[in-house]
Amino acid sequence: MACTVVWFRRDLRLADHAALSEASRWGAVLPVFVLDRDLLFHPETAVARVAFMLASLKALDRDLRQRGGRLLIRYGEPAQELLKLVRASGADGVIAHTDSERLVGRVRDARVSNALAAAGIPLRWMEPAGATGELLAYSAWSRQWHQAMATPSLPAPEHLVVPPASSALPDLPVPSLEDLDLKADGKPIPPGGSAAALERLEQFCEGAASRTYYWELSYPSARVTTGLSPYLKFGVISPRQCLQRLAWLLPQAGQGRGREPRSRSALQLASRLRWGCAIHQRFRYLPQLELSALWNTFEAPDGNAASLSAEQEELHAAWSAGRTGFPIVDAAARCLQAEGGWLELNFRSRAIYASFLSNLCGIDWRFGALHYMRHLIDGDCPIDHYQWAMQAGVTYHGSKAWTRIYHPGQVAVDRCDPQGLFIRRWLPELRGLTNDQLGSPPAMADYPAPVLDYETSRKRRLESLEQQRLQIGDVKAVMARLPSHLHPFGYQRIAQADVAWADGWASRSPGELQPSAVDLERLDPAGWRALMSWFSGSNSNRGGSAAKQANRQPRARRREPSPGQLSLDLGIELD
């Protein structure tokens, strides 16, 4: 039967799935997901995240079967598995969304592109809504993103024609963790599938959380987070689906913007969804941000960044285990290891925990990013890594550069957990303390003394960052390049990590990845202006205010929605 292979990856849904919608209009489809050892045993892979992915694959298979289809599960090297499927099914070609989350995926997709091209098999890549392969200035990207998000999301196909199971195309069950040689680590796994994601979205929009999210989102004990992050990470629900549901919480045309709590919460959540999409677009242009800071002056001069001194190893161990002597830091550590962070470890808790390691312990932020990714059920490489780099202060430069170093003592407790609910939940040994003792507990037999002095550590970090920023100079020269090797940072510390894919990709050009990266060596002045608009302080080192004014582009008015198009004017500034 002539058909099109639809290769699912981080888009485990049927609705708002452009590749599936396109292929099903052509005729029969063959949905497939390939379990790739390079990803399963990547040093940053969390076993609990794999478990959630497997649950979502089972749900996707059920959804497909309700429409006359099924999901083919294969295990192996994706290029070879797709070749075998095309030949066994007689498919006309393969269609898939682009995926620029991480380098291992871009190497995988380059291999698939090359293998299918060599076999004469058509392969069509489709951009997810709001993403683009074109190098745009940030303001231009933001405008097209708003327009894409306001375009009605695609409905799930009502019926699918899929080749029946046969000896050539057998049905294989979604494997267990044990089948994949992975061992569960005890974290509770949220239910997988689009129905569960939509239910969470609806609970947020109609429940109490939407009335307080806009001001309680910094309080971990408030538990107002949506819980959508694992579903967004694997594309079980799309940002556009979320935004178009949130749009109904906003004042309707002619009613004014208003300050109604649910509208304010919708705006807060929408801005975070856009922020996540923008971070992914940054990584689309510069995948080296997975491996390094934005500016190479922040890299270790001896090239030995992946090693720690004996003192740093002790600090890292205390930070990882939740034994630093700073309760709000230790509560975050234990929450992450016990539950994977997706529901209770909100952005403020993650930021305080991250700032402690990189700024106060003086440890390279990439050690922290590695630890997070090995535990987060919602771990998303661009969001995780760039947030870590931001908290460490290594994305900024110039006279206006700043570094937020969170005070991990009573200041953080008063601002983020004033009633001590989060701390007492995760540090039961401190339940007998008063709220004003939770920032600096008295000496206790079962709780450690602080591992460092805040003021001394903060002063040392600020001095170090200032010296490193002074060395930046010409940003074009010091912007990090894609290294000749793509080995993940710290892989040597992880038992069973498989990095053979990186060994085989040494010294290739950025343009050979799929999707390709921006080649900084070939970028013209217009390209540099567009690229630098994505990064804070990028125009501050040359040209003065006159040059800035000359380069400033007039803000275009947002296009009016077409008839039948949902208005999604979320009131977010474009630049």
XYZ file of C-alpha atoms in Angstrom:
575
model
C 0.000 0.000 0.000
C 1.397 3.392 -0.982
C 1.688 5.549 2.129
C 3.795 8.171 3.868
C 5.880 7.373 6.917
C 5.137 9.936 9.633
C 8.114 9.979 11.971
C 7.053 11.060 15.463
C 9.687 12.509 17.765
C 9.020 15.342 20.247
C 5.496 15.786 18.886
C 3.562 12.947 20.532
C 0.058 14.160 19.704
C -2.499 14.019 16.898
C -3.957 17.531 17.133
C -1.998 20.532 15.860
C 0.422 18.161 14.140
C 1.254 19.652 10.755
C 3.229 16.652 9.473
C 0.443 14.169 10.258
C -2.241 16.479 8.871
C -0.304 16.961 5.645
C 0.458 13.275 5.179
C -3.103 12.138 5.928
C -4.412 14.470 3.208
C -2.189 12.646 0.702
C -3.539 9.209 1.654
C -2.410 6.364 3.884
C 0.109 7.011 6.652
C 2.487 4.852 8.639
C 3.089 6.459 12.074
C 6.380 5.384 13.642
C 8.532 6.168 16.665
C 12.126 4.951 16.830
C 13.701 4.390 20.220
C 17.257 5.601 19.726
C 20.040 4.303 21.969
C 21.992 7.526 21.500
C 19.199 9.398 23.267
C 18.277 6.701 25.777
C 21.854 6.557 27.036
C 22.793 10.186 26.574
C 24.576 11.387 29.749
C 21.806 13.921 30.392
C 18.937 11.449 30.058
C 16.700 11.064 33.120
C 15.190 7.606 33.545
C 11.955 9.129 34.875
C 11.720 11.296 31.754
C 12.031 8.177 29.594
C 9.260 6.564 31.665
C 6.982 9.521 30.980
C 7.821 9.345 27.273
C 6.907 5.641 27.198
C 3.578 6.408 28.895
C 2.899 9.085 26.287
C 3.777 6.672 23.464
C 1.210 4.200 24.810
C -1.392 6.955 24.910
C -0.505 8.031 21.362
C -0.945 4.457 20.144
C -4.392 4.310 21.785
C -5.391 7.602 20.150
C -4.252 6.341 16.756
C -6.143 3.059 17.115
C -9.339 4.950 17.879
C -8.961 6.486 14.414
C -8.156 3.296 12.572
C -4.398 3.587 12.889
C -1.566 2.338 15.087
C 1.891 3.409 16.162
C 4.826 1.325 15.003
C 7.550 1.150 17.633
C 11.063 0.353 16.534
C 14.381 0.229 18.409
C 17.661 0.953 16.700
C 19.570 3.450 14.597
C 16.859 5.743 13.134
C 18.307 6.016 9.623
C 18.433 2.249 9.216
C 15.041 1.654 10.854
C 13.337 4.216 8.601
C 14.973 2.737 5.507
C 13.683 -0.713 6.459
C 10.182 0.609 7.094
C 9.991 2.452 3.787
C 11.103 -0.628 1.892
C 8.816 -2.994 3.810
C 5.749 -0.777 3.383
C 6.403 0.556 -0.102
C 6.022 4.065 1.291
C 6.419 7.062 -0.995
C 8.563 8.946 1.513
C 9.003 10.222 5.068
C 7.711 13.374 6.738
C 8.684 14.808 10.134
C 8.946 18.007 12.128
C 12.360 19.561 12.559
C 13.857 19.168 16.019
C 16.670 21.393 17.249
C 16.503 20.631 20.963
C 19.951 19.110 21.176
C 23.024 18.157 19.184
C 22.519 14.402 19.331
C 19.180 14.881 17.553
C 20.702 17.109 14.881
C 23.396 14.524 14.202
C 20.704 11.826 14.028
C 18.609 13.846 11.583
C 21.627 14.588 9.399
C 22.302 10.863 9.168
C 18.667 10.187 8.293
C 18.696 12.895 5.616
C 21.865 11.506 4.073
C 20.739 7.878 4.181
C 17.327 8.535 2.655
C 18.779 10.810 -0.007
C 21.321 8.134 -0.973
C 18.462 5.649 -1.317
C 16.378 8.068 -3.407
C 13.646 8.292 -0.757
C 11.928 11.697 -0.389
C 12.149 13.258 3.084
C 10.226 16.377 3.993
C 11.040 18.420 7.070
C 8.297 20.690 8.442
C 8.841 23.540 10.893
C 6.806 23.499 14.125
C 4.417 26.443 14.391
C 6.328 29.607 15.252
C 9.782 28.186 14.507
C 11.872 29.155 11.504
C 15.123 28.207 9.847
C 15.615 31.792 8.662
C 17.922 34.017 10.699
C 15.601 36.773 11.903
C 16.082 39.648 14.303
C 14.334 38.944 17.578
C 11.557 41.480 16.975
C 10.814 40.019 13.535
C 10.740 36.499 14.952
C 8.409 37.629 17.724
C 5.944 39.112 15.238
C 5.829 35.975 13.119
C 5.544 33.839 16.250
C 2.487 35.797 17.409
C 0.930 35.388 13.983
C 1.620 31.637 13.977
C 0.159 31.229 17.466
C -2.998 33.130 16.449
C -3.577 30.898 13.418
C -6.156 28.225 14.358
C -4.542 25.031 15.584
C -4.964 21.951 13.411
C -7.619 19.413 14.411
C -6.677 15.782 14.865
C -7.573 13.667 11.806
C -10.940 11.970 12.313
C -9.849 8.814 10.509
C -6.533 7.444 9.358
C -5.709 4.811 6.764
C -2.741 2.764 7.957
C -1.291 -0.415 6.415
C -2.426 -3.441 8.443
C -0.057 -5.403 10.657
C 1.878 -8.094 8.815
C 5.089 -10.060 9.089
C 6.813 -7.184 7.295
C 5.141 -4.507 9.476
C 4.517 -6.210 12.815
C 2.917 -4.575 15.816
C 5.451 -4.291 18.600
C 4.423 -3.131 22.073
C 5.822 -0.039 23.726
C 8.653 -1.479 25.827
C 9.155 -1.076 29.561
C 12.166 0.571 31.158
C 13.516 -2.878 31.944
C 13.201 -3.887 28.290
C 15.473 -0.928 27.487
C 18.021 -1.857 30.189
C 17.003 1.138 32.290
C 16.125 1.024 35.990
C 13.366 3.145 37.517
C 14.539 5.545 40.238
C 11.291 5.748 42.196
C 9.985 9.078 40.966
C 6.181 9.182 40.504
C 5.397 9.529 36.800
C 2.566 11.787 35.589
C -0.010 10.158 33.289
C 1.002 10.344 29.642
C -0.976 11.446 26.623
C -2.784 14.410 25.153
C -5.985 13.773 27.106
C -4.076 14.128 30.376
C -2.359 17.289 29.103
C -5.622 18.895 28.023
C -7.192 17.979 31.352
C -4.351 19.733 33.191
C -4.743 22.801 31.003
C -8.470 22.885 31.670
C -7.979 22.420 35.408
C -5.638 25.387 35.445
C -7.924 27.635 33.411
C -11.076 26.803 35.375
C -9.556 26.137 38.787
C -8.312 28.249 41.643
C -4.715 28.326 40.385
C -5.597 30.632 37.506
C -6.788 33.259 39.989
C -3.506 33.398 41.914
C -0.828 32.121 39.502
C 0.265 35.630 38.458
C 1.459 36.494 41.967
C 1.981 33.112 43.624
C 4.166 31.567 40.923
C 7.284 32.454 42.949
C 6.026 30.511 45.978
C 6.774 26.779 45.688
C 4.355 25.875 48.477
C 1.463 27.541 46.603
C 1.476 24.732 44.004
C -0.033 26.884 41.288
C 2.161 25.585 38.473
C 0.216 24.083 35.593
C 2.104 20.783 35.464
C 2.186 21.099 31.673
C 5.969 21.185 31.328
C 6.562 17.430 30.689
C 3.788 17.462 28.091
C 5.262 20.486 26.339
C 8.732 18.942 26.403
C 7.562 15.893 24.419
C 5.024 17.783 22.312
C 2.101 15.907 23.869
C 0.419 19.302 23.724
C 1.606 22.238 21.626
C 2.271 25.804 22.805
C -0.377 26.957 20.331
C -3.015 24.712 21.887
C -2.180 26.142 25.310
C -2.177 29.746 24.141
C -5.469 29.489 22.315
C -7.129 28.115 25.451
C -5.563 30.875 27.551
C -6.879 33.488 25.102
C -10.393 32.830 26.374
C -9.363 34.065 29.822
C -8.548 37.507 28.422
C -11.032 40.373 28.085
C -12.941 40.245 24.829
C -12.682 43.009 22.236
C -14.125 46.296 23.480
C -13.953 45.277 27.159
C -10.546 46.845 27.832
C -7.558 44.993 29.204
C -8.774 44.953 32.798
C -6.865 43.613 35.783
C -8.973 40.524 36.406
C -6.792 37.904 38.162
C -7.366 35.142 35.613
C -6.422 37.472 32.769
C -3.236 38.450 34.561
C -2.405 34.791 35.143
C -3.062 34.000 31.490
C -0.644 36.756 30.467
C 2.013 35.457 32.846
C 1.723 31.907 31.531
C 1.609 33.054 27.904
C 4.795 35.060 28.370
C 6.525 31.959 29.724
C 5.367 29.869 26.797
C 6.746 32.440 24.394
C 9.979 32.650 26.374
C 10.433 28.887 26.011
C 9.854 29.057 22.262
C 12.342 31.914 21.984
C 15.011 29.936 23.844
C 14.505 27.036 21.435
C 14.943 29.458 18.527
C 18.237 30.659 20.017
C 19.444 27.063 20.113
C 18.230 26.579 16.562
C 20.741 29.241 15.537
C 23.526 28.377 18.001
C 23.458 24.728 19.117
C 26.851 25.259 20.776
C 24.930 26.814 23.680
C 24.236 23.246 24.775
C 27.958 22.800 25.407
C 29.317 26.189 26.410
C 28.661 29.739 27.549
C 27.695 32.330 24.945
C 31.107 34.027 25.267
C 34.278 31.956 25.265
C 35.963 34.207 27.852
C 33.899 32.359 30.462
C 35.494 29.026 29.554
C 38.321 27.548 31.638
C 41.631 28.784 30.164
C 43.315 25.411 30.676
C 40.577 23.545 28.799
C 39.985 21.362 31.859
C 36.494 22.601 32.675
C 35.010 19.138 33.239
C 37.074 18.478 36.372
C 36.555 19.724 39.914
C 38.972 20.223 42.766
C 38.570 18.107 45.892
C 36.911 21.036 47.680
C 34.538 21.603 44.765
C 33.637 17.917 44.687
C 32.609 18.172 48.349
C 30.515 21.255 47.657
C 28.911 19.619 44.617
C 28.074 16.499 46.634
C 26.494 18.553 49.431
C 24.522 20.624 46.907
C 23.290 17.537 45.051
C 22.207 15.710 48.197
C 20.537 18.663 49.919
C 23.116 19.003 52.708
C 24.391 22.576 52.256
C 23.052 23.963 55.523
C 20.796 26.411 53.660
C 17.246 25.035 54.010
C 15.631 26.518 50.901
C 18.507 25.193 48.773
C 18.360 21.757 50.402
C 14.565 21.550 50.053
C 14.915 22.192 46.317
C 17.613 19.506 46.072
C 15.477 16.866 47.741
C 12.350 17.830 45.819
C 14.231 17.436 42.538
C 15.590 14.001 43.388
C 12.335 12.690 44.836
C 9.785 13.952 42.307
C 11.630 15.168 39.232
C 10.690 18.807 39.722
C 7.875 19.004 37.187
C 5.117 20.057 39.571
C 6.500 21.567 42.773
C 9.968 22.820 41.852
C 8.943 26.089 40.243
C 11.181 28.524 38.371
C 12.154 30.535 41.474
C 13.169 27.454 43.436
C 15.206 26.216 40.476
C 16.882 29.613 40.146
C 17.856 29.801 43.829
C 19.187 26.249 43.713
C 21.141 26.953 40.509
C 22.555 30.272 41.701
C 23.934 28.628 44.819
C 26.066 26.157 42.869
C 27.345 28.422 40.111
C 27.665 31.732 41.953
C 28.340 30.867 45.577
C 30.131 27.537 45.201
C 31.964 28.871 42.117
C 31.320 25.668 40.167
C 30.872 25.651 36.381
C 27.149 25.949 35.622
C 27.305 22.944 33.305
C 27.752 20.571 36.246
C 24.445 21.847 37.577
C 22.715 21.610 34.197
C 23.863 17.995 33.935
C 22.473 17.192 37.391
C 19.152 18.853 36.608
C 18.745 17.050 33.306
C 19.427 13.682 34.938
C 16.491 14.218 37.294
C 13.950 16.580 35.696
C 10.911 14.832 34.249
C 10.317 18.019 32.244
C 14.003 18.434 31.358
C 14.254 20.425 28.137
C 17.834 21.051 27.026
C 17.583 24.643 25.679
C 15.452 25.862 28.577
C 17.519 24.062 31.206
C 20.936 25.014 29.842
C 20.157 28.620 28.998
C 18.504 29.208 32.367
C 21.587 27.822 34.055
C 23.863 30.049 31.976
C 21.701 33.081 32.782
C 21.729 32.356 36.509
C 25.520 32.003 36.341
C 25.800 35.416 34.664
C 27.625 34.125 31.585
C 25.116 35.306 28.961
C 25.669 39.011 29.683
C 28.435 41.453 28.834
C 29.129 45.147 28.653
C 28.626 47.992 31.090
C 24.990 47.075 31.731
C 25.686 43.437 32.502
C 24.205 42.230 35.746
C 24.177 39.097 37.843
C 21.401 38.084 40.180
C 22.933 36.147 43.032
C 20.154 34.933 45.276
C 20.639 35.174 49.015
C 20.028 31.588 50.183
C 19.235 32.496 53.784
C 16.317 34.216 55.490
C 15.938 36.686 52.614
C 14.994 33.851 50.228
C 12.771 32.203 52.832
C 10.843 35.418 53.488
C 10.350 36.085 49.773
C 9.608 32.590 48.511
C 8.495 30.412 51.433
C 7.438 32.765 54.250
C 5.325 30.125 55.987
C 8.030 27.487 55.611
C 5.664 24.983 53.988
C 8.036 23.969 51.188
C 11.035 23.697 53.496
C 9.216 21.674 56.151
C 7.795 19.319 53.548
C 11.236 18.358 52.251
C 13.307 18.853 55.415
C 11.276 17.149 58.155
C 14.202 17.550 60.560
C 13.438 21.299 60.602
C 9.713 21.080 61.325
C 10.211 22.176 64.915
C 11.862 25.483 63.972
C 10.030 28.790 63.791
C 9.677 30.532 60.439
C 12.340 33.087 61.282
C 14.827 30.278 61.980
C 14.428 28.557 58.612
C 16.931 30.816 56.871
C 19.715 30.114 59.333
C 18.910 27.168 61.622
C 20.625 26.861 64.990
C 23.224 24.153 65.430
C 21.494 20.788 65.168
C 22.651 17.206 65.367
C 20.722 16.084 62.291
C 21.200 19.093 60.013
C 24.542 20.368 58.691
C 26.122 23.749 59.299
C 26.375 26.072 56.254
C 29.048 24.947 53.804
C 30.012 28.530 52.877
C 29.739 32.176 53.855
C 27.321 34.047 51.591
C 28.957 37.489 51.627
C 32.465 36.176 51.009
C 31.314 33.852 48.202
C 29.194 36.545 46.565
C 32.042 39.057 46.565
C 34.422 36.516 45.029
C 31.940 35.635 42.283
C 31.196 39.237 41.327
C 34.886 40.025 41.069
C 35.462 36.970 38.889
C 32.594 37.819 36.543
C 33.718 41.421 36.230
C 37.196 40.341 35.179
C 35.838 37.839 32.654
C 33.435 40.365 31.134
C 36.218 42.888 30.697
C 37.971 40.399 28.436
C 35.058 40.111 25.986
C 35.921 43.050 23.711
C 34.764 42.323 20.168
C 31.698 40.139 20.617
C 32.013 38.726 17.107
C 35.409 37.314 17.959
C 34.516 35.851 21.340
C 31.060 34.445 20.648
C 31.327 30.695 21.222
C 31.840 28.579 18.117
C 30.580 25.077 17.542
C 33.481 22.894 18.699
C 35.080 20.286 16.475
C 33.825 17.607 18.862
C 30.249 17.481 20.165
C 30.723 15.367 23.278
C 28.265 16.361 26.025
C 29.806 18.158 28.965
C 30.719 15.881 31.859
C 29.918 12.631 30.079
C 32.973 11.032 31.695
C 31.221 11.291 35.091
C 28.236 9.204 34.012
C 28.405 5.420 33.984
C 26.922 3.791 30.848
C 26.843 7.085 28.942
C 26.961 6.427 25.193
C 28.618 9.147 23.124
C 29.590 7.122 20.043
C 27.425 9.457 17.942
C 29.747 12.345 18.890
C 32.866 10.306 18.133
C 31.610 9.786 14.597
C 30.807 13.446 13.977
C 34.168 15.021 14.731
C 35.244 18.069 12.685
C 32.084 18.373 10.586
C 30.882 21.860 9.674
C 27.860 23.545 11.354
C 26.053 23.434 8.015
C 26.079 19.633 7.977
C 23.825 19.337 11.009
C 20.079 18.958 10.477
C 18.791 21.526 10.967
C 21.961 23.422 10.181
C 23.484 25.912 12.607
C 24.432 29.501 11.887
C 27.982 29.523 10.547
C 29.529 32.476 12.360
C 32.549 32.531 10.070
C 30.362 33.257 7.036
C 27.904 35.660 8.626
C 27.554 39.070 6.942
C 26.945 42.332 8.863
C 23.154 42.089 8.493
C 23.277 38.548 9.826
C 25.353 39.640 12.818
C 22.880 42.411 13.637
C 20.005 39.946 13.500
C 21.808 37.369 15.627
C 22.958 39.813 18.284
C 19.451 41.162 18.756
C 18.710 37.879 20.575
C 21.227 38.454 23.341
C 21.207 40.945 26.185
C 23.691 43.815 25.840
C 24.707 42.757 22.335
C 24.746 46.300 20.967
C 26.442 47.923 23.931
C 30.112 47.637 23.028
C 30.328 49.548 19.787
C 28.928 52.581 18.072
C 27.297 54.469 20.932
C 23.753 55.763 21.002
C 23.882 57.222 17.483
C 24.668 53.829 15.986
C 21.941 52.232 18.070
C 19.449 54.770 16.818
C 20.527 54.216 13.216
C 20.114 50.474 13.567
C 16.771 50.690 15.315
C 13.978 49.405 13.115
C 10.500 50.902 13.365
C 8.092 48.635 15.152
C 5.616 47.136 12.767
C 2.001 47.075 13.777
C 0.699 43.624 14.451
C -1.367 42.291 11.618
C -5.117 42.211 12.170
C -6.477 38.667 12.430
C -8.025 37.229 9.319
C -11.727 36.319 9.304
C -12.218 33.220 11.436
C -8.817 33.660 13.074
C -8.639 33.740 16.870
C -7.299 37.011 18.233
C -4.289 36.316 20.405
C -3.199 39.804 21.370
C -1.745 38.765 24.712
C -0.293 42.157 25.446
C 3.299 40.915 25.430
C 5.861 43.473 24.279
C 7.476 42.516 20.991
C 10.943 43.770 21.869
